[in-house]
Short mmCIF file of C-alpha atoms in Angstrom, two decimals:
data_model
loop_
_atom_site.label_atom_id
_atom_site.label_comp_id
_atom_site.label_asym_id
_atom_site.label_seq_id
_atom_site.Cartn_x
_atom_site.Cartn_y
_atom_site.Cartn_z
CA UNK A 935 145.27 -104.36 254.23
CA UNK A 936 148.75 -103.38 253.35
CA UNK A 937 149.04 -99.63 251.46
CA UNK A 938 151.89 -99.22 249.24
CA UNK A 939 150.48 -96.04 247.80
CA UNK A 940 148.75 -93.04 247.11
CA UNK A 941 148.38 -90.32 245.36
CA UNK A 942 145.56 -87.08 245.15
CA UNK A 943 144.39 -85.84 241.58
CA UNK A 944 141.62 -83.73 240.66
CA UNK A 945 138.92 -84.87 238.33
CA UNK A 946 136.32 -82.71 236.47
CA UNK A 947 133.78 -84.62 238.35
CA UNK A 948 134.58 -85.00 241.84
CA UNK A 949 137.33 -82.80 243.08
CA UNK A 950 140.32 -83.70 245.68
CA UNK A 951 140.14 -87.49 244.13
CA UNK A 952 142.16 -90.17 246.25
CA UNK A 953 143.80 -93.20 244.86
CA UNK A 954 145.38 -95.82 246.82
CA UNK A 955 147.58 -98.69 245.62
CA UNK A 956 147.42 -102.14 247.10
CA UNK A 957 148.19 -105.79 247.65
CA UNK A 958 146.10 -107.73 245.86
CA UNK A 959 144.07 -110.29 247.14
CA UNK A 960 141.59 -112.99 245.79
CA UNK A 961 137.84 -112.42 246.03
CA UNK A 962 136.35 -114.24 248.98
CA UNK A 963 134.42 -117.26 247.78
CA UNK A 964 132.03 -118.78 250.51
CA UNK A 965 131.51 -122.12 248.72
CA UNK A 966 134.92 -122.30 247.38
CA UNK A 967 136.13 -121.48 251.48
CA UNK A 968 133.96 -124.51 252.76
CA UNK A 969 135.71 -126.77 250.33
CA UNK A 970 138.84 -125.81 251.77
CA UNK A 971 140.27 -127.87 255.09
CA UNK A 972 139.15 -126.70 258.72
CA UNK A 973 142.90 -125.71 259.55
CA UNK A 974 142.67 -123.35 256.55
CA UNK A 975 139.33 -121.68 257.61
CA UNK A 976 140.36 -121.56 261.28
CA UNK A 977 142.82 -119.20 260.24
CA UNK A 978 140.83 -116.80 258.11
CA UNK A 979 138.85 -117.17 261.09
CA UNK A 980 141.79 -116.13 263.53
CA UNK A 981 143.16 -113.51 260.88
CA UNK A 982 139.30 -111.98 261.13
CA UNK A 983 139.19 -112.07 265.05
CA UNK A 984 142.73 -109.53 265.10
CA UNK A 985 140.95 -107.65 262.53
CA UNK A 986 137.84 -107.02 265.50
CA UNK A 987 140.36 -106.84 267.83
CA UNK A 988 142.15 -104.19 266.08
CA UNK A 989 139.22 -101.85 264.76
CA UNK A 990 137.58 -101.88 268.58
CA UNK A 991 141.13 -100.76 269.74
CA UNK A 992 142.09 -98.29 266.56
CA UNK A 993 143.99 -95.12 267.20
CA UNK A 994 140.65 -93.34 266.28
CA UNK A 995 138.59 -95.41 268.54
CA UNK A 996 136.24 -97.80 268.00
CA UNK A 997 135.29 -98.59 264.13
CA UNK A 998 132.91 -100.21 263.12
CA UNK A 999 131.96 -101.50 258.93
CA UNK A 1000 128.68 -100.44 258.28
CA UNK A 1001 128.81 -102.62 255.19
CA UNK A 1002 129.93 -105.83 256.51
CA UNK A 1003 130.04 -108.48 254.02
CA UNK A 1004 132.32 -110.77 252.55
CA UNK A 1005 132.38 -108.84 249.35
CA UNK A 1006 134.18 -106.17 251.43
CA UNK A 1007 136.64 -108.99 251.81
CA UNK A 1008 140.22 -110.58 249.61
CA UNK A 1009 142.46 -113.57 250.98
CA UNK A 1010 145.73 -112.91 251.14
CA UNK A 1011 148.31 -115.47 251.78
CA UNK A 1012 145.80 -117.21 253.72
CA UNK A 1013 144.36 -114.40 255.70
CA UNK A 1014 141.31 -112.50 255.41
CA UNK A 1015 141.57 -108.22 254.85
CA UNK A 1016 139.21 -105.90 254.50
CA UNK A 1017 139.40 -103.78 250.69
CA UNK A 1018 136.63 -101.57 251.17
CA UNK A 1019 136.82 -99.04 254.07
CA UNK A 1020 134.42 -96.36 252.43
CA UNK A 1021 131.86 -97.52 255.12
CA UNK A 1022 133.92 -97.44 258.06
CA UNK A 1023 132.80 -95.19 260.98
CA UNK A 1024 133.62 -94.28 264.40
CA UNK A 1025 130.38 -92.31 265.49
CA UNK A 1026 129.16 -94.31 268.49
CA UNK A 1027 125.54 -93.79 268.53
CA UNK A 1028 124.01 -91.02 270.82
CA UNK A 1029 121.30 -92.01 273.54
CA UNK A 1030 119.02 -91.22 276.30
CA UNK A 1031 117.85 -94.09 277.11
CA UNK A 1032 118.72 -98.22 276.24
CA UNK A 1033 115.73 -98.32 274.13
CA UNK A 1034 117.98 -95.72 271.99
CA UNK A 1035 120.47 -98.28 272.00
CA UNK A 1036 118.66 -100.57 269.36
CA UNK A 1037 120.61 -103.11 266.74
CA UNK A 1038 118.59 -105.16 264.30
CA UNK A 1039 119.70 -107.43 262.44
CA UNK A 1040 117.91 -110.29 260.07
CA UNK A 1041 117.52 -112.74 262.91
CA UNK A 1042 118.19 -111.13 265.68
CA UNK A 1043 117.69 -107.95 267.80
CA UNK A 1044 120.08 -106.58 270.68
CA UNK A 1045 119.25 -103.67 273.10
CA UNK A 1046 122.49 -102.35 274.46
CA UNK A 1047 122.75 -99.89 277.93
CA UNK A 1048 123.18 -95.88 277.55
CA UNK A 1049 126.19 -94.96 279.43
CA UNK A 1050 126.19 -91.92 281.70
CA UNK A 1051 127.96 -90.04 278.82
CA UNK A 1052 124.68 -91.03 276.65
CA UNK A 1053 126.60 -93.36 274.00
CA UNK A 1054 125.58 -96.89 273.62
CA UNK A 1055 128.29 -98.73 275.07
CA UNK A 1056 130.80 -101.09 272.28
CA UNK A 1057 127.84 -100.41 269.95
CA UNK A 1058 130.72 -100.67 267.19
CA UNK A 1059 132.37 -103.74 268.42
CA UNK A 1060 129.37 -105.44 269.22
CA UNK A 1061 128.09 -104.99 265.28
CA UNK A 1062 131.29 -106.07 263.77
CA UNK A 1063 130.93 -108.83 266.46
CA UNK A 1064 127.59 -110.02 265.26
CA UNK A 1065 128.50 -109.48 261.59
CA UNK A 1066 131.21 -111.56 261.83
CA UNK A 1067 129.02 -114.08 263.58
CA UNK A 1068 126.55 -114.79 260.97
CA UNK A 1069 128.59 -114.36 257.67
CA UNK A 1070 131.71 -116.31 258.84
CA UNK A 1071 131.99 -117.89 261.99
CA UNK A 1072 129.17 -119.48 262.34
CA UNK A 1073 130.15 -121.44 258.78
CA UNK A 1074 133.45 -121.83 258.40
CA UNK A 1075 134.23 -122.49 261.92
CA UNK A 1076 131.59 -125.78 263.32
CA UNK A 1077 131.95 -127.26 259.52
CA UNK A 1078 134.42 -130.05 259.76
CA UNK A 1079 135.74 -129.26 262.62
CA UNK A 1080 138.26 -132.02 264.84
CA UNK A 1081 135.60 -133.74 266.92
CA UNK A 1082 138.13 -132.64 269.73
CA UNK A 1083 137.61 -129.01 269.58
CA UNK A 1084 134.20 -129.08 269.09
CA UNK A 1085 132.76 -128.48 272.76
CA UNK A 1086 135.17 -125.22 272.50
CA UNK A 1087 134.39 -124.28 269.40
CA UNK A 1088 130.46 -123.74 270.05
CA UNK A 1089 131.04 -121.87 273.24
CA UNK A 1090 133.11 -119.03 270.64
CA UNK A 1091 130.02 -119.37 268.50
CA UNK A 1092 127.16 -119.13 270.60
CA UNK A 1093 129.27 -116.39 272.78
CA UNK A 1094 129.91 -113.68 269.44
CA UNK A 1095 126.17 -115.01 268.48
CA UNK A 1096 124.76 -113.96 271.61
CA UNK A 1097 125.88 -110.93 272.20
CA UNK A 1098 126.48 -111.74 275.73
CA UNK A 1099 128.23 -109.37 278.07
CA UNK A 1100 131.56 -111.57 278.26
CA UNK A 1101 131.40 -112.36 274.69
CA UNK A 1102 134.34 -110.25 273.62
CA UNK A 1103 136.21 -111.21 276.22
CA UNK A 1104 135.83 -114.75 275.51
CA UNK A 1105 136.68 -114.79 271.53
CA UNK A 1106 139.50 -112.28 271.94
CA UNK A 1107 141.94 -113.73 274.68
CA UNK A 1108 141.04 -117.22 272.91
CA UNK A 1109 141.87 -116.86 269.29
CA UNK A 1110 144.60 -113.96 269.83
CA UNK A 1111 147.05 -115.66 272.35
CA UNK A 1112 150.69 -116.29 270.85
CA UNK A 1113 149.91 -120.02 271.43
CA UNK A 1114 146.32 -120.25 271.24
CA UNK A 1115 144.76 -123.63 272.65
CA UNK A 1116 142.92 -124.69 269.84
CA UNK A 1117 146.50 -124.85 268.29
CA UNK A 1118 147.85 -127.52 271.24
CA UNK A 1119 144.36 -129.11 270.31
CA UNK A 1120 144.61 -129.75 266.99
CA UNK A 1121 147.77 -130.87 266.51
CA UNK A 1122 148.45 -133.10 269.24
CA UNK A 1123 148.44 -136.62 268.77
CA UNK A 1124 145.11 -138.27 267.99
CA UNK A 1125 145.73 -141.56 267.11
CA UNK A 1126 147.25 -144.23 268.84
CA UNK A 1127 148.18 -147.42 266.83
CA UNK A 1128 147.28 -149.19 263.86
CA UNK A 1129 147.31 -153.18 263.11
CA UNK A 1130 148.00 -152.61 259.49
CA UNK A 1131 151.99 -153.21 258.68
CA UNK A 1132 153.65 -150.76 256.22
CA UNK A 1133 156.87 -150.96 254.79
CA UNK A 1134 159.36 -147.71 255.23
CA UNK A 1135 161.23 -146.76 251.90
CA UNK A 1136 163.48 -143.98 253.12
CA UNK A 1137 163.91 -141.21 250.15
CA UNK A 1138 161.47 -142.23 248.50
CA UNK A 1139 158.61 -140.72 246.71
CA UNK A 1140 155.28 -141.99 244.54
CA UNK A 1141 155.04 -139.69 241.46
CA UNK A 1142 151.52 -141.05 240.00
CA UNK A 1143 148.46 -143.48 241.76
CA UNK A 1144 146.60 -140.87 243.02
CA UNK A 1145 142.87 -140.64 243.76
CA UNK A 1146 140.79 -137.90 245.26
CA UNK A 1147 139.72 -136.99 248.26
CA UNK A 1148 138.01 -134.69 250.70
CA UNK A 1149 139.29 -132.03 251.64
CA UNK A 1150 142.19 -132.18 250.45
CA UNK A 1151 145.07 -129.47 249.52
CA UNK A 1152 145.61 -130.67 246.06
CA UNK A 1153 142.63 -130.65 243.68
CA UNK A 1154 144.04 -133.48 241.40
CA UNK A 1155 145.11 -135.80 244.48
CA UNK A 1156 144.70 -136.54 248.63
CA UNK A 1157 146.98 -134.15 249.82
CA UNK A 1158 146.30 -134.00 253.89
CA UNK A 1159 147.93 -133.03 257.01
CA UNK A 1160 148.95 -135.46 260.12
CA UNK A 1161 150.38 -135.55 263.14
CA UNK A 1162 152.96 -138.30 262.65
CA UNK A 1163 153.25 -141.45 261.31
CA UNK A 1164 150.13 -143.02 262.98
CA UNK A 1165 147.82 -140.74 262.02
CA UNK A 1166 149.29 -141.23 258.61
CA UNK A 1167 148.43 -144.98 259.02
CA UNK A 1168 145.11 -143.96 260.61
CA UNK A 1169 143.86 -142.13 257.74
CA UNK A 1170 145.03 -144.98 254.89
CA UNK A 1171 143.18 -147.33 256.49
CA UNK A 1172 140.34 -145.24 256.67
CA UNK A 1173 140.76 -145.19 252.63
CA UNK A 1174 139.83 -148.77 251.23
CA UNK A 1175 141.65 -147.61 247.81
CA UNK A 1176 144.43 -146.32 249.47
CA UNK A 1177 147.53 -148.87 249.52
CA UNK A 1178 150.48 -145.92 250.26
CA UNK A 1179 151.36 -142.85 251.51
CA UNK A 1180 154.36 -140.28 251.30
CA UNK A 1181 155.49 -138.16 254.06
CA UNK A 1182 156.62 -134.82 252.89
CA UNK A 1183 158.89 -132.35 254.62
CA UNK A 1184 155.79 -129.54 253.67
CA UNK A 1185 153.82 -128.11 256.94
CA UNK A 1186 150.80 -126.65 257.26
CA UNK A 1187 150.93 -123.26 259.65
CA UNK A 1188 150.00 -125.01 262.66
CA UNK A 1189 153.48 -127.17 261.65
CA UNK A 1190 151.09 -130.28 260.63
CA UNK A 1191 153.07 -132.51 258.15
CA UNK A 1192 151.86 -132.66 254.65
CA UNK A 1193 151.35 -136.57 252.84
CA UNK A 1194 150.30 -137.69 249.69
CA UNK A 1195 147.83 -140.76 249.92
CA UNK A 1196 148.32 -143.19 247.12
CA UNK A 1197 146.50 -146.39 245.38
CA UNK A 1198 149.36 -147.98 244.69
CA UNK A 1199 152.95 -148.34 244.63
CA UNK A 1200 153.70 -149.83 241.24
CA UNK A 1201 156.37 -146.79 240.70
CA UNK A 1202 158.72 -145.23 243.26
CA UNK A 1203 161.20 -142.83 242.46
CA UNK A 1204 163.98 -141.49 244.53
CA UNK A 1205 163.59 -138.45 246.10
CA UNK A 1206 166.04 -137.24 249.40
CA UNK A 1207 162.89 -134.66 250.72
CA UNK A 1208 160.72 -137.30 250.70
CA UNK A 1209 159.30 -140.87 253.14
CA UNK A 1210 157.02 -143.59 251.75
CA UNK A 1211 155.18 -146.12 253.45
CA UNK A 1212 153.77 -149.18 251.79
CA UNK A 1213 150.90 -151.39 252.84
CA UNK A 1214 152.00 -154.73 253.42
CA UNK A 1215 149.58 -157.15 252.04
CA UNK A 1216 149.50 -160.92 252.15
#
């Protein structure tokens, strides 16, 4: 979470008083996050993963948040940040023993191994691990998910769910590489063909026919995000109301093109930024 600020102040209540000043971030709505398309949650999902990555790596150690919930939580351009460090710690619990070594959570219930030095070993990581598990992986990453990544997807479940011994070490290299797979996955070409003839209108654009759809990036219309043209055609065919579409020059992060589905084509406008394709009917 970026810090632009701070300053200390006394109070006549609690001495030594800190305030910090801060980008601010929308509250983190689970229902309203599910409503939202799998590319979007995938990256919450990748900006949480560096977020692990960084607090078992911090220049204090290993931290974990004691208080690990999504109302600790803003969105921020997209990306997930933790607000509320108050319950951050980077005690690793002491131990003689594995049995010492003891997490319990709602569910489930880990036993780690007592080092020599008598710390349970990644005890920090592997709570932040499990927390982040079964409040957002485990729902924002299966739900809607292309049917290609799938397979992939529930091995990086079940391995920070599990709490086996190369679970870090799967999740990490995975999600944090400069050109992670799942990328190459989702946005290469899915489609093939379609029978259905459209008509190109070069600069062009469709300022009204819309109808709704789900998910979509535009509450009002079917805003989605394709591949190319084909998947473009895929998709309106999939849509027995839809009769055109508009290719924008928009992209989503993963460089995904934006288009506007349409019922109709009654009214076309000019517009240089803008491609539309009309269904060619009989």
């Amino acid at each position: 979470f970026q810090l632009y600020g701070y300053c200390y102040q006394d109070s006549n209540d609690i001495p030594d008083t800190l305030t910090t000043i801060t980008e601010l971030g929308s509250p983190l709505e689970m229902i309203q996050l599910l409503q939202t398309s799998w590319e979007d949650r995938f990256r919450i999902c990748l900006s949480l993963v560096r977020l692990l990555h960084y607090l078992a790596h911090s220049p204090l150690g290993s931290v974990t948040l004691l208080d690990f919930r999504p109302r600790q939580f803003v969105i921020v351009d997209g990306e997930l940040k933790v607000t509320d460090l108050d319950d951050a710690s980077i005690e690793e619990s002491s131990c003689t023993s594995n049995s010492d070594c003891f997490m319990e959570f709602p569910a489930r219930n880990f036993t780690l191994p007592c080092s020599v030095e008598g710390r349970c070993q990644s005890m920090n990581e592997k709570r932040n691990l499990y927390n982040a598990y079964r409040f957002f992986f485990t729902y924002l990453l299966p739900h809607s998910a292309p049917s290609s990544l799938r397979p992939l997807l529930d091995k990086i479940v079940n391995a920070t769910g599990n709490h086996n011994k190369h679970g870090n070490a799967k999740v990490f290299p995975f999600l944090l590489s400069p050109s992670p797979s799942v990328n190459s996955k989702f946005t290469q070409k899915c489609v093939k063909s379609a029978n259905t003839e459209y008509r190109r209108v070069p600069e062009a654009f469709i300022p009204d026919e819309n109808y709704r759809c789900w998910p979509s990036y535009h509450h009002k219309g079917c805003l989605l995000s394709v591949f190319d043209v084909n998947e473009a055609i895929e998709i309106c065919d999939s849509y027995s109301q839809c009769k055109a579409f508009v290719l924008t020059n928009q992209t989503t992060w993963t460089g995904r093109q934006l288009v506007f589905f349409k019922m109709a084509s009654n009214h076309i406008m000019p517009d240089p930024d803008k491609i539309t394709y009309v269904k060619v009917t009989d």
